[in-house]
mmCIF file of C-alpha atoms and ligand atoms in Angstrom:
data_model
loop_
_atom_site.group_PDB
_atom_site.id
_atom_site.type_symbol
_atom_site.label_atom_id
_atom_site.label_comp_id
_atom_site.label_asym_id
_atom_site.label_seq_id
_atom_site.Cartn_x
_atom_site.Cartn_y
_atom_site.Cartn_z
ATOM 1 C CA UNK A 1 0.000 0.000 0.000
ATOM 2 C CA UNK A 2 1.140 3.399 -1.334
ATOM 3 C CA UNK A 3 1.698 6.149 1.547
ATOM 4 C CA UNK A 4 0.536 9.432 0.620
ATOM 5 C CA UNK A 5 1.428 11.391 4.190
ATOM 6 C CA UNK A 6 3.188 14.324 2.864
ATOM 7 C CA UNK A 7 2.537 13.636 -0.664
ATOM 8 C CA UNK A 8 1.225 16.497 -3.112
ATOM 9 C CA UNK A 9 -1.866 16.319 -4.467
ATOM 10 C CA UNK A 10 -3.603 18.286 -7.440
ATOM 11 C CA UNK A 11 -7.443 18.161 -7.969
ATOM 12 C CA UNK A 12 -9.506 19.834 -10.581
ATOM 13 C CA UNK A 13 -13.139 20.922 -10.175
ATOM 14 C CA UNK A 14 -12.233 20.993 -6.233
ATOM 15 C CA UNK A 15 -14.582 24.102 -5.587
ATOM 16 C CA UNK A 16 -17.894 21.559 -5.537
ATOM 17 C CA UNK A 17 -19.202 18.143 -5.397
ATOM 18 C CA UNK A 18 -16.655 15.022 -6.067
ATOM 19 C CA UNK A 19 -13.442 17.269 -6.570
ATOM 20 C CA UNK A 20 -14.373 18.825 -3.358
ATOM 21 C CA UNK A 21 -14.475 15.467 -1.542
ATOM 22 C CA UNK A 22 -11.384 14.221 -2.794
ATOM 23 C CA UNK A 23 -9.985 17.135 -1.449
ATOM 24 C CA UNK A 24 -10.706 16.855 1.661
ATOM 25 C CA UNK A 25 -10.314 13.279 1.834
ATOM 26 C CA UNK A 26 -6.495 14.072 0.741
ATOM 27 C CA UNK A 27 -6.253 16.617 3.153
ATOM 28 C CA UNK A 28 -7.510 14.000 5.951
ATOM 29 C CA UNK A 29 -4.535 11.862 4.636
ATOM 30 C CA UNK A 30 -2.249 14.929 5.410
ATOM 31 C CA UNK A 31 -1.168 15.025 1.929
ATOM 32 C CA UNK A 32 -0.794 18.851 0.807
ATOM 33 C CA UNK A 33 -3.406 19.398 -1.467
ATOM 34 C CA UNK A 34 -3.983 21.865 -4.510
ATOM 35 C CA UNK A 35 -7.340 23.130 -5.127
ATOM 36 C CA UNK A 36 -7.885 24.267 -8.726
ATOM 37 C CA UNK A 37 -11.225 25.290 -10.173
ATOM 38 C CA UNK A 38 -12.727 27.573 -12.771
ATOM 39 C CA UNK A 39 -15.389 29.042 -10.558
ATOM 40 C CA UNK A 40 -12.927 31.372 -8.211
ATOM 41 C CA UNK A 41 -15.214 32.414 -5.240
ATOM 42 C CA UNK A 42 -16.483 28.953 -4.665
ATOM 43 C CA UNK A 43 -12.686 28.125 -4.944
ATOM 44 C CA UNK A 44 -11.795 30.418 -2.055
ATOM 45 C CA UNK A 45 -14.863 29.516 -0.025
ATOM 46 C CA UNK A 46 -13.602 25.266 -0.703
ATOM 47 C CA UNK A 47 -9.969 26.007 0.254
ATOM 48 C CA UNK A 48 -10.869 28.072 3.478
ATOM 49 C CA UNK A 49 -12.932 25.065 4.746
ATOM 50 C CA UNK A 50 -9.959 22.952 4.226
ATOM 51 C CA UNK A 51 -7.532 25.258 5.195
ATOM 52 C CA UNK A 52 -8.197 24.591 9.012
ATOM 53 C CA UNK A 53 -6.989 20.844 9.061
ATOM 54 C CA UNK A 54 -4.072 20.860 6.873
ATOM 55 C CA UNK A 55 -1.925 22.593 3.788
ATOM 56 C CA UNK A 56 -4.098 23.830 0.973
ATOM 57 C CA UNK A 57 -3.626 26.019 -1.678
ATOM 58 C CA UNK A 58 -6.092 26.865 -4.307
ATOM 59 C CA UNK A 59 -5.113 28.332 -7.874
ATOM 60 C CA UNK A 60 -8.005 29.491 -10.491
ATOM 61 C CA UNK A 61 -8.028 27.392 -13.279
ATOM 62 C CA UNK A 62 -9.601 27.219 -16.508
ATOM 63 C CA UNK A 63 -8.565 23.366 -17.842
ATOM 64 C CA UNK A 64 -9.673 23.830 -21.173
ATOM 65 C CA UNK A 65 -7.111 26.134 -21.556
ATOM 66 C CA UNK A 66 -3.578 24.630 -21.694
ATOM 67 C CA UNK A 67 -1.244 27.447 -20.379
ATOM 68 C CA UNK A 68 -3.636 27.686 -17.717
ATOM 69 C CA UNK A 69 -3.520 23.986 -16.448
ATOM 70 C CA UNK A 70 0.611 24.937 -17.382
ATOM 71 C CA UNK A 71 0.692 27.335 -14.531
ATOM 72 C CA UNK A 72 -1.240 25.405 -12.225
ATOM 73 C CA UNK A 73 1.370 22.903 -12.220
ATOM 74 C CA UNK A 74 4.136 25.427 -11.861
ATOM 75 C CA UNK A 75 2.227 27.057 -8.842
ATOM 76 C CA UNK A 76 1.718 23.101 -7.249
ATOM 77 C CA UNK A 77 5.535 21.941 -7.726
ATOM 78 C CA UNK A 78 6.056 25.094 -5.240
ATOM 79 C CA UNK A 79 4.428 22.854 -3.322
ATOM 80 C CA UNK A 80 6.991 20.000 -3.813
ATOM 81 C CA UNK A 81 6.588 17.266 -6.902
ATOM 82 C CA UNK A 82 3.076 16.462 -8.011
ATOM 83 C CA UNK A 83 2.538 12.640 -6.570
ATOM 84 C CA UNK A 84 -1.280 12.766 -7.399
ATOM 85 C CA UNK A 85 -3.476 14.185 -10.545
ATOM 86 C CA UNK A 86 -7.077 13.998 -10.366
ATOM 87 C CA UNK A 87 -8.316 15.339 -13.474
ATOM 88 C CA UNK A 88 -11.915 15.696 -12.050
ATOM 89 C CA UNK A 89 -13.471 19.088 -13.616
ATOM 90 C CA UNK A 90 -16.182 18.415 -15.345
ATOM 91 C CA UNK A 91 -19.689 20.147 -17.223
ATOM 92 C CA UNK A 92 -22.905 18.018 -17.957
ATOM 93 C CA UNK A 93 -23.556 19.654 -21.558
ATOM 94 C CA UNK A 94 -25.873 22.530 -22.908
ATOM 95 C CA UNK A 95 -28.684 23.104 -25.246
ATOM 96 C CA UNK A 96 -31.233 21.184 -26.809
ATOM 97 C CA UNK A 97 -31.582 17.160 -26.924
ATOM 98 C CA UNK A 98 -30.538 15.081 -29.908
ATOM 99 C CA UNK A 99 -26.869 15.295 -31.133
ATOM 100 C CA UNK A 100 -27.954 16.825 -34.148
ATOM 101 C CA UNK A 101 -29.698 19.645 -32.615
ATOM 102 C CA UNK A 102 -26.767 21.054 -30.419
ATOM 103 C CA UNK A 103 -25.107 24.054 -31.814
ATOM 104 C CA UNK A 104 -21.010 23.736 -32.166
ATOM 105 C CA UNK A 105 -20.557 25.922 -28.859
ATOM 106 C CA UNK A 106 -22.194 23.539 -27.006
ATOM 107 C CA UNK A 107 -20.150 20.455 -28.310
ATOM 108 C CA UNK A 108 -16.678 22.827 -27.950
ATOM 109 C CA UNK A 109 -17.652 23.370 -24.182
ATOM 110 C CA UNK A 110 -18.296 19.719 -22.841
ATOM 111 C CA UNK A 111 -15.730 18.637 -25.396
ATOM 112 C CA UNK A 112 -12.919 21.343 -24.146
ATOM 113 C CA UNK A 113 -13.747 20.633 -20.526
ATOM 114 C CA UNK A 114 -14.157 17.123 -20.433
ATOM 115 C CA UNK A 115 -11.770 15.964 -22.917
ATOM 116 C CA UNK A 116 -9.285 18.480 -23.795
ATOM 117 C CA UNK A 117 -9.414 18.732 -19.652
ATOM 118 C CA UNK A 118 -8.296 15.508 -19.384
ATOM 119 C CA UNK A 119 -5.652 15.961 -22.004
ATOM 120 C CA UNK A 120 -3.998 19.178 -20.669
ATOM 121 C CA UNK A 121 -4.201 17.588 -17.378
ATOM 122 C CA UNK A 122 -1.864 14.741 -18.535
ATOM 123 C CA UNK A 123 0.399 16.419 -20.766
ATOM 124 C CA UNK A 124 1.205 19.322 -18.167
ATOM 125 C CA UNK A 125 2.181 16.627 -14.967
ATOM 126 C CA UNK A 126 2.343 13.479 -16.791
ATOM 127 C CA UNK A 127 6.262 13.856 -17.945
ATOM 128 C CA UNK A 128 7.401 14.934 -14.326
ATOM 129 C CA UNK A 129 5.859 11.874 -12.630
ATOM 130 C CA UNK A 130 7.375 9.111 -15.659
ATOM 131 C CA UNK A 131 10.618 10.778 -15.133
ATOM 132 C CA UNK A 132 10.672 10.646 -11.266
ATOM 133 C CA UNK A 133 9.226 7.411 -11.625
ATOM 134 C CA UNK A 134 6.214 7.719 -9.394
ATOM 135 C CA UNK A 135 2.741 9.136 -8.991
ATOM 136 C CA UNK A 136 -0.435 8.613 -10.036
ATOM 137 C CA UNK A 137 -3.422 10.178 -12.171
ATOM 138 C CA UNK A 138 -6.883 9.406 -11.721
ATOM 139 C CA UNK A 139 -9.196 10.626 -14.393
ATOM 140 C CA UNK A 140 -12.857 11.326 -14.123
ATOM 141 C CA UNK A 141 -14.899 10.000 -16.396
ATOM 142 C CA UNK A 142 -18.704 8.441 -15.980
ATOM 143 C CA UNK A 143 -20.979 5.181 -16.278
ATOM 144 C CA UNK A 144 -21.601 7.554 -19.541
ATOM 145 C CA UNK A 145 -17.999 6.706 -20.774
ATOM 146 C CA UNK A 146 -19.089 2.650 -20.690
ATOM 147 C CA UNK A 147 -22.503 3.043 -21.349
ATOM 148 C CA UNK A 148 -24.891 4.612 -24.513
ATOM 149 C CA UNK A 149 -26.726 7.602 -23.145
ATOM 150 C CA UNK A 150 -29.327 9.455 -25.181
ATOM 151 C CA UNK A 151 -29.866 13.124 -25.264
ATOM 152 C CA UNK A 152 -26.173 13.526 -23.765
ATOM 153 C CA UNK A 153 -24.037 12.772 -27.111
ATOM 154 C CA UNK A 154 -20.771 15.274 -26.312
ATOM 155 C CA UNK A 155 -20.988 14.438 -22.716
ATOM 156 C CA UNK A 156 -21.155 10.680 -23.798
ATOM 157 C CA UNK A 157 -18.324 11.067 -26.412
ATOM 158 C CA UNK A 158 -16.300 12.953 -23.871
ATOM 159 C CA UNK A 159 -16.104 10.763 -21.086
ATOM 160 C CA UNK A 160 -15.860 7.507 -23.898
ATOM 161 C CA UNK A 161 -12.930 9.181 -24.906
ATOM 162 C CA UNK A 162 -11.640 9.486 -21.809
ATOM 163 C CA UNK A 163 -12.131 5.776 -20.644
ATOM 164 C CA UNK A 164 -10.023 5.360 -23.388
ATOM 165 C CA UNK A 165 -7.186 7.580 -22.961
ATOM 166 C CA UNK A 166 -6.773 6.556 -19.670
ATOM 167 C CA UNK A 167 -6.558 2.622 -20.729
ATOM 168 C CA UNK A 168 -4.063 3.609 -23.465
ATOM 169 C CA UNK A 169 -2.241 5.362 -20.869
ATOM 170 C CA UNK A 170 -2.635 2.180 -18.550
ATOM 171 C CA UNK A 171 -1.057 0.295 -21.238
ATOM 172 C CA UNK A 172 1.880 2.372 -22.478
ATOM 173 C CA UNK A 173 3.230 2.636 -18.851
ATOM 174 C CA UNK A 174 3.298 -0.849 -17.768
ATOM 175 C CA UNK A 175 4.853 -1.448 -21.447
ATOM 176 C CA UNK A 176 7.402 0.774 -20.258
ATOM 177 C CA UNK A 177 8.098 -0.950 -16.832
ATOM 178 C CA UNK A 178 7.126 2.652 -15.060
ATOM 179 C CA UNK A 179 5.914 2.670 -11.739
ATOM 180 C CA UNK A 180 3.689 5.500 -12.458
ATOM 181 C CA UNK A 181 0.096 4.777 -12.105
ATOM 182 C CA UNK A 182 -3.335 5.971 -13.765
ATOM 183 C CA UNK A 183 -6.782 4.769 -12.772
ATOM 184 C CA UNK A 184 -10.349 5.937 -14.484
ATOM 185 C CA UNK A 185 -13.162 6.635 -12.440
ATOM 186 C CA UNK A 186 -16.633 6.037 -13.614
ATOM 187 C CA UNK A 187 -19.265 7.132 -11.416
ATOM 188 C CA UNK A 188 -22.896 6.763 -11.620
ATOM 189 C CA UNK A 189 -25.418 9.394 -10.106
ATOM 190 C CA UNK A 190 -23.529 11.107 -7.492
ATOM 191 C CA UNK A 191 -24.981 14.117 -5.412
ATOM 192 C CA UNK A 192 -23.195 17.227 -6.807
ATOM 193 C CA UNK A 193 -24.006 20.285 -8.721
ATOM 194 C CA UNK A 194 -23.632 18.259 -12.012
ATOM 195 C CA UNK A 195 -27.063 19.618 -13.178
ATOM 196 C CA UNK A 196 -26.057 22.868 -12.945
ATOM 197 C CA UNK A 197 -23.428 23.239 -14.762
ATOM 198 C CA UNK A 198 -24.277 25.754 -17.324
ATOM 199 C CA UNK A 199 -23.163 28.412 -14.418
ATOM 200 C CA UNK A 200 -19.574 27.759 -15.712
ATOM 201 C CA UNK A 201 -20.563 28.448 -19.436
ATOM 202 C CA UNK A 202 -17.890 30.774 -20.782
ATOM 203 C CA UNK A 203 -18.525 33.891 -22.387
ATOM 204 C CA UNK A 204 -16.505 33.314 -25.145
ATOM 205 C CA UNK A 205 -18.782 30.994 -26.845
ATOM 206 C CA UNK A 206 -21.072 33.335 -27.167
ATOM 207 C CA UNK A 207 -25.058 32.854 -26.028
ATOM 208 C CA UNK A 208 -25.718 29.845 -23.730
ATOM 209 C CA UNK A 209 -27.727 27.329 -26.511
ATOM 210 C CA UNK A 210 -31.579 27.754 -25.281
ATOM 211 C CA UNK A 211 -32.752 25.147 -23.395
ATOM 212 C CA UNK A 212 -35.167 22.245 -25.039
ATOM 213 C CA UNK A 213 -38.384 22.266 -25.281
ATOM 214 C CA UNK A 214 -39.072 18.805 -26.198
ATOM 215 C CA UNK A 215 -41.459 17.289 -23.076
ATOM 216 C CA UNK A 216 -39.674 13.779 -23.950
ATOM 217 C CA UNK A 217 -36.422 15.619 -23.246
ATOM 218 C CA UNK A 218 -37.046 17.206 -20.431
ATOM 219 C CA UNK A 219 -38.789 14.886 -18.753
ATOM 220 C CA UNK A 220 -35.697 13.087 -19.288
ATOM 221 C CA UNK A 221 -33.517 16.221 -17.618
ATOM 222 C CA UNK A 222 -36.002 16.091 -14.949
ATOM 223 C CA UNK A 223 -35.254 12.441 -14.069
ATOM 224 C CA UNK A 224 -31.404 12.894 -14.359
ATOM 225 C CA UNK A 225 -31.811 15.894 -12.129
ATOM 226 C CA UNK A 226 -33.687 13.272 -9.266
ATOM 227 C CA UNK A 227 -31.403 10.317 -9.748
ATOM 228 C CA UNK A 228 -28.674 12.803 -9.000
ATOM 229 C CA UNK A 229 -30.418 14.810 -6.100
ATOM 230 C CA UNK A 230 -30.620 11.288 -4.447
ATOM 231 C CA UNK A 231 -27.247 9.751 -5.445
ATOM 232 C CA UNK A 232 -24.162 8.410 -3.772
ATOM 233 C CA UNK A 233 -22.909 10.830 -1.266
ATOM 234 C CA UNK A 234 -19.809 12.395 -3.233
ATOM 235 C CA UNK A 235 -17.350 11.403 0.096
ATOM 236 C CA UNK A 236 -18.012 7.847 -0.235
ATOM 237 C CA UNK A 237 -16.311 8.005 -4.137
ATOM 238 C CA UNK A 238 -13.664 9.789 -2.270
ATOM 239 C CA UNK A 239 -13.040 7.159 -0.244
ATOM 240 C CA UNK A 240 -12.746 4.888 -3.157
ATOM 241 C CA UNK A 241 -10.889 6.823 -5.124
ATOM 242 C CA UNK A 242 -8.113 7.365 -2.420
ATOM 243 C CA UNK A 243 -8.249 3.407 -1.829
ATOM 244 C CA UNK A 244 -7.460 2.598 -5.465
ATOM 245 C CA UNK A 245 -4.910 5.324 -5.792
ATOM 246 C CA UNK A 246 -3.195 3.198 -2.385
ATOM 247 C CA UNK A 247 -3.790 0.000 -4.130
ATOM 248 C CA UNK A 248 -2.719 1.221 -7.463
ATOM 249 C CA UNK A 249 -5.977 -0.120 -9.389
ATOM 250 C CA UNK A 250 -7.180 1.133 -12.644
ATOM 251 C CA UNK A 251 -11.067 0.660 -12.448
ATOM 252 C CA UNK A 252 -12.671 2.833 -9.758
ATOM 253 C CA UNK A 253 -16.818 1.891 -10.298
ATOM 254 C CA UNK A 254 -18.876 3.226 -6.945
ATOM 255 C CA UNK A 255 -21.931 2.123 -8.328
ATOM 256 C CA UNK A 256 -20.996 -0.718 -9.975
ATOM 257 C CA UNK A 257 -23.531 -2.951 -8.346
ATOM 258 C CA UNK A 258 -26.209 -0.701 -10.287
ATOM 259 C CA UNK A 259 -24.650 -0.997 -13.995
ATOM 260 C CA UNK A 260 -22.612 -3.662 -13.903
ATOM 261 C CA UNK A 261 -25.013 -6.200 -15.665
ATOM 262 C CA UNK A 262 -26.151 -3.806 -18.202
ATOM 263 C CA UNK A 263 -22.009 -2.923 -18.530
ATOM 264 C CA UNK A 264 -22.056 -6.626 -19.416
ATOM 265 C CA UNK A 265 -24.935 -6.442 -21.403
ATOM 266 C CA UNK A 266 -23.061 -4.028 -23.923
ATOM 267 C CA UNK A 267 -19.716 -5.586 -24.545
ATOM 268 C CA UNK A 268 -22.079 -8.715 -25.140
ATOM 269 C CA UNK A 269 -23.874 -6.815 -27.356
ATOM 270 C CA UNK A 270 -21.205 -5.502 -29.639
ATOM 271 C CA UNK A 271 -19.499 -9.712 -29.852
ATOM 272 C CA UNK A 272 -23.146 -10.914 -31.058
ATOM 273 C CA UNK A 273 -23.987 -8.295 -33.092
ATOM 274 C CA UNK A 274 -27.488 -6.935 -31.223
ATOM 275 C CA UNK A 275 -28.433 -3.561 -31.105
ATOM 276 C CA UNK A 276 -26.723 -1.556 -27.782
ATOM 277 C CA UNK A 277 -28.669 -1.911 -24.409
ATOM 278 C CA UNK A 278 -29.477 1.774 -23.037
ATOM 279 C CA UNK A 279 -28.805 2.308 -19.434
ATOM 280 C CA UNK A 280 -30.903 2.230 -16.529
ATOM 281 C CA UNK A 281 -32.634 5.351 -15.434
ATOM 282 C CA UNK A 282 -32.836 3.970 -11.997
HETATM 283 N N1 LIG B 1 -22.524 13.862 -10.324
HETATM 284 C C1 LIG B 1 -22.649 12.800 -11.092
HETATM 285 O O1 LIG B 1 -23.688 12.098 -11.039
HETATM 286 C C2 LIG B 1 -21.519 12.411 -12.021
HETATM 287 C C3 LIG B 1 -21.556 11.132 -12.607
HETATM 288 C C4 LIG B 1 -20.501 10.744 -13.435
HETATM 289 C C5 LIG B 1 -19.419 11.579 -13.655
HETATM 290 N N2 LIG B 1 -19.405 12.832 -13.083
HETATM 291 C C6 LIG B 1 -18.217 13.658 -13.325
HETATM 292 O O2 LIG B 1 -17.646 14.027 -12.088
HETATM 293 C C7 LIG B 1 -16.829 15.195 -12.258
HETATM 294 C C8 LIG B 1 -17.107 16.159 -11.131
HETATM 295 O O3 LIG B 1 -18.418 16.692 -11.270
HETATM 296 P P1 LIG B 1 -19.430 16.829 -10.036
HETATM 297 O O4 LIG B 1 -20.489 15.833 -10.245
HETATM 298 O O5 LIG B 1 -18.704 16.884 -8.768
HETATM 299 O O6 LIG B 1 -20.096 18.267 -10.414
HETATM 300 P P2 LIG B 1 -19.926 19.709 -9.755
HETATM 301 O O7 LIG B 1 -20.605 20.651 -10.688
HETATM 302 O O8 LIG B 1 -20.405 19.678 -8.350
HETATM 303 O O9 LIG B 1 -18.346 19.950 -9.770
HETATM 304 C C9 LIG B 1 -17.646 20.192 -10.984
HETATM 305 C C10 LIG B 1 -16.574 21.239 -10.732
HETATM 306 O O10 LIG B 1 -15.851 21.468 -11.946
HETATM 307 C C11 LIG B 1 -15.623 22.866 -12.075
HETATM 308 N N3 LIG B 1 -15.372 23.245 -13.461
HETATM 309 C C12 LIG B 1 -16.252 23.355 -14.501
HETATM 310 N N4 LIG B 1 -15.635 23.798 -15.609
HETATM 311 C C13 LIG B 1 -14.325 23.957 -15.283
HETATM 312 C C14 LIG B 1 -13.180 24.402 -16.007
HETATM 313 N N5 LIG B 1 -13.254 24.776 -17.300
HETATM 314 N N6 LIG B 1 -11.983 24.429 -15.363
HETATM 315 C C15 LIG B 1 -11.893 24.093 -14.052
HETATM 316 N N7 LIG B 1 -12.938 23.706 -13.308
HETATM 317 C C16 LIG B 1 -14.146 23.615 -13.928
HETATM 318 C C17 LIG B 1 -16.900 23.493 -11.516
HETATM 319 O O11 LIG B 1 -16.728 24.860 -11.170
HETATM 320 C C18 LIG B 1 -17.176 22.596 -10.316
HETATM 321 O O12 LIG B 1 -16.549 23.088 -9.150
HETATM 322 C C19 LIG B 1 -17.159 15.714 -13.659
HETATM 323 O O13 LIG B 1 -16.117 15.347 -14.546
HETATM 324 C C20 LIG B 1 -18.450 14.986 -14.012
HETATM 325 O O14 LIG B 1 -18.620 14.843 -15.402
HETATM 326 C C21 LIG B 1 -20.431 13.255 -12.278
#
């Protein structure tokens, strides 16, 4: 088991919900932990409540942008090096239903968040950890990334993608005999602020897209919006998160019990050649 006493940690999307958590749960492992997020007052409120039980230090961050996730690193390795990446920050998506109807700007905002996120993430603290030869980076992604969602295509192609960077990742480092470490995490309905993300939509994309009007779709919204209002309580993926990142596993699944079958359901799918299982609104 990995000890992560003293250890730096970096999490994005810490101002709220499961970056928040993580946070703290570092903190309560008296790792020194940087707090990066987009939205800077909740940022400041999040690090002040932390600040009380250990090291903290929070640094505005935009992740879609690269010199911006750049600096965050250079303002953490102040810190000491980088042992753990959690490339959490995420948006739910924008504008109207079917993945023909969504304009470009709301397809560049999930995808820049989510993906490009993810990417900026690994390509600003990856190097340092393979050349030290340890650390780890856990990468958020969703049930979504394993599973075919409707109504939700750039979220859905955002978090497949990054299931799938973070296996190719997986892959290339044990090729290479590092000791470095990555794990995915793929949570289910978890009780955040998800829903509202659109209160990080950036100006420069213009007009947020106008919301749907289609009673099939937001019925839909309106049932996402419950199953996350009574989801997992976001401290419990914490804890899971912090356990694989001891135990060095790649899958990290807190609702696994929930999806698994239909999880199986799909790869079975794809081998027989049967139309894709959607997943459980439940
Ligand atoms: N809540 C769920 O049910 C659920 C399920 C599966 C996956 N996820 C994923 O979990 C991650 C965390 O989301 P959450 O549920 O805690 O939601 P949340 O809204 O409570 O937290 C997301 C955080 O990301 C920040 N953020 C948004 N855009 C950013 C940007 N450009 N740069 C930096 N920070 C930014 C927000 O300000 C917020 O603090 C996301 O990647 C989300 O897609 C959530």
């Amino acid at each position: 088991m990995v000890d992560l006493s003293g250890k730096v940690a970096v999490v994005t999307g810490a101002a709220s919900g499961m970056g928040f958590a993580i946070a703290e749960k570092c903190v309560s492992e008296r790792m020194k932990v940087v707090l990066a997020d987009v939205e800077e007052d909740a940022l400041e409120l999040a690090a002040d409540r932390l600040a009380q039980r250990g090291t903290v230090l929070a640094v505005p961050t935009d992740v879609s942008v690269a010199e911006s996730v750049d600096d965050l690193r250079r303002q953490a390795e102040a810190l000491g090096p980088v042992h753990l990446l959690c490339n959490n920050a995420g948006v739910s998506g924008a504008g109207p239903g079917a993945a023909w109807e969504k304009p470009i700007s709301a397809w560049q905002w999930v995808l820049e968040v989510n993906l490009w996120g993810v990417i900026h993430g690994i390509r600003a603290f990856l190097p340092a950890m393979v050349e030290r030869d340890q650390g780890h980076i856990v990468n958020t992604a969703s049930i979504a990334g394993l599973l075919p969602f409707p109504f939700a295509a750039p979220y859905a192609a955002s978090k497949h993608a990054v299931v799938g960077i973070s296996t190719s990742i997986f892959h290339e480092l044990a090729i290479r005999g590092s000791h470095v470490h990555v794990s995915v995490l793929c949570p289910g309905w978890i009780r955040t602020r998800i829903v509202d993300s659109e209160r990080n939509w950036p100006d420069r994309l213009g007009a947020l897209p106008a919301t749907d009007t289609n009673p099939m779709t937001q019925m839909l919204e309106a049932m996402v919006k419950q199953l996350v209002d009574a989801g997992m309580d976001p401290a419990m993926v914490a804890e899971q998160v912090l356990d694989a990142v001891r135990a060095e596993r790649f899958w990290v699944l807190p609702n696994a019990s929930d999806f698994g079958p239909v999880i199986r359901d799909v790869g079975a799918s794809a081998v027989e050649g049967r139309n894709p299982p959607m997943a459980p609104m439940a």
